[in-house]
Amino acid sequence: MSDEGHEHHGAGHEKAPSRQRRRFPGISSRAYEHPADRSALVALRKLSGFDTVFKALSGLLPERSLRLLFLSDSVRVSDQQFAHLNDMLRDACHILDLEKVPPMYVNQDPQPNAMCIGLDEPIIVVTTGLVELLDEEEMRAVVGHEVGHALSGHAVYRTILLFLTNLAIRVAWIPLGNLAIMAIVTALREWFRKSELSADRAGLLVGQDLKASMRGLMKIAGGNHLHEMNVDAFLQQAEEYEASGDLRDSVLKILNVLPRTHPFSTVRAAELKKWAESRDHQRIMDGHYPRRGEDKDTSVTDSFRESAAHYATSVKSSKDPLMKLVSDIAGGAGDLGGRVRRGFGGFGGPAPSDDAPPRNGSNGTEGTGGADGTDGPTETPPRDAT
């Protein structure tokens, strides 16, 4: 397994280096979960009978149909089929100490994609587009990403999102019914995006090769043109994305990300690099991490406190203009009215200076243009664009 490395490789894949990787016996998914993801999962796990209820609802979802579809019209990974992927899957489960190896299927689809679905027994699906795009070590990180989803139990809890989006369609005719459900869906999508960051960390724990993880995210963003891309430049894009523009751009960023279930690729790369350089990651690599046997004793209050502290720190350290404004408001900064006007300057022409007299007999304020970032619900199951 992981202690000896593997020599298997397929057409179009670089040969995986034979090297030792650390194992994490009994590791709890709390070790790598993003604080927002962890707090939601801890709270849900504390709800007695929660899993039972949603498994009972599985008849309303296309899970059984999807299982049959993949079994009948995809290739199941095994020692006889896609053996190199089978080795990676068993290796990932060995490293994260996942006792039951989930089935994996390769589905014919040119779009690079992967997902972990299933309530009773999770299954992993990867597309041919992804298999052909990534080399051996990049693919190892992806398989670890999906195994991380399985270990966290994301497949069960993500079912809520699919169920509610389908429900929103059915109650769209009820006044305010769809609006109320979509408000919950929007909040769930925020957690969904954070769960992807958690799975990225699991992928790094399995692959233990940050460069390979970075390459995989770059390829997902820009295709199989590594000779034309640069990791440092790619990460610079994430920094520019966060810091660039004014308050208008901050609002547009929010509207762009609201309908998405995954963070943008550059953001994922930057977040993963930051975590890889953190003390939390180093402690795990040194063998100091929470164990699965301790999960039942985890405090919901402490988890939410950690999540709140994380968001507070993120706001304070963010270079985004809107986050800076929020931080200043929290800190009691003065002249916020002037800062807001300057931040939105340009929507309808230059913002007036603080000393300028009111124009056209108005009270001195000007309207700002809006942006419609709405996006209707979809019935397709959440797919993991890894």
CSV table of N, CA and C in Angstrom, one decimal, residues 237-244 250 253 314 317-321:
chain,number,residue,atom,x,y,z
A,237,GLN,N,-3.0,35.2,-9.3
A,237,GLN,CA,-4.4,35.5,-9.8
A,237,GLN,C,-5.4,35.5,-8.6
A,238,ALA,N,-5.2,34.6,-7.7
A,238,ALA,CA,-6.1,34.5,-6.5
A,238,ALA,C,-6.0,35.7,-5.7
A,239,GLU,N,-4.7,36.2,-5.5
A,239,GLU,CA,-4.5,37.4,-4.7
A,239,GLU,C,-5.1,38.6,-5.4
A,240,GLU,N,-4.9,38.7,-6.7
A,240,GLU,CA,-5.4,39.8,-7.4
A,240,GLU,C,-7.0,39.8,-7.4
A,241,TYR,N,-7.5,38.6,-7.5
A,241,TYR,CA,-9.0,38.5,-7.4
A,241,TYR,C,-9.5,39.0,-6.1
A,242,GLU,N,-8.9,38.7,-5.0
A,242,GLU,CA,-9.3,39.1,-3.7
A,242,GLU,C,-9.2,40.6,-3.5
A,243,ALA,N,-8.1,41.1,-3.9
A,243,ALA,CA,-7.8,42.5,-3.6
A,243,ALA,C,-8.2,43.5,-4.6
A,244,SER,N,-8.5,43.1,-5.9
A,244,SER,CA,-8.7,44.1,-6.9
A,244,SER,C,-10.1,44.7,-6.8
A,250,SER,N,-16.7,43.8,-5.3
A,250,SER,CA,-16.9,42.9,-4.2
A,250,SER,C,-18.3,42.4,-4.2
A,253,LYS,N,-18.5,39.8,-7.0
A,253,LYS,CA,-17.9,38.6,-6.6
A,253,LYS,C,-18.9,37.7,-5.9
A,314,SER,N,-10.8,35.9,9.0
A,314,SER,CA,-10.8,36.1,7.5
A,314,SER,C,-11.2,37.5,7.1
A,317,SER,N,-8.3,39.9,7.9
A,317,SER,CA,-7.1,39.8,7.1
A,317,SER,C,-7.4,39.9,5.6
A,318,SER,N,-8.6,40.0,5.2
A,318,SER,CA,-9.0,40.0,3.8
A,318,SER,C,-8.6,41.4,3.2
A,319,LYS,N,-8.2,41.3,1.9
A,319,LYS,CA,-7.8,42.5,1.1
A,319,LYS,C,-9.0,42.9,0.3
A,320,ASP,N,-10.1,42.2,0.3
A,320,ASP,CA,-11.3,42.6,-0.4
A,320,ASP,C,-11.9,43.9,0.1
A,321,PRO,N,-12.2,44.8,-0.8
A,321,PRO,CA,-12.7,46.2,-0.4
A,321,PRO,C,-13.9,46.1,0.6
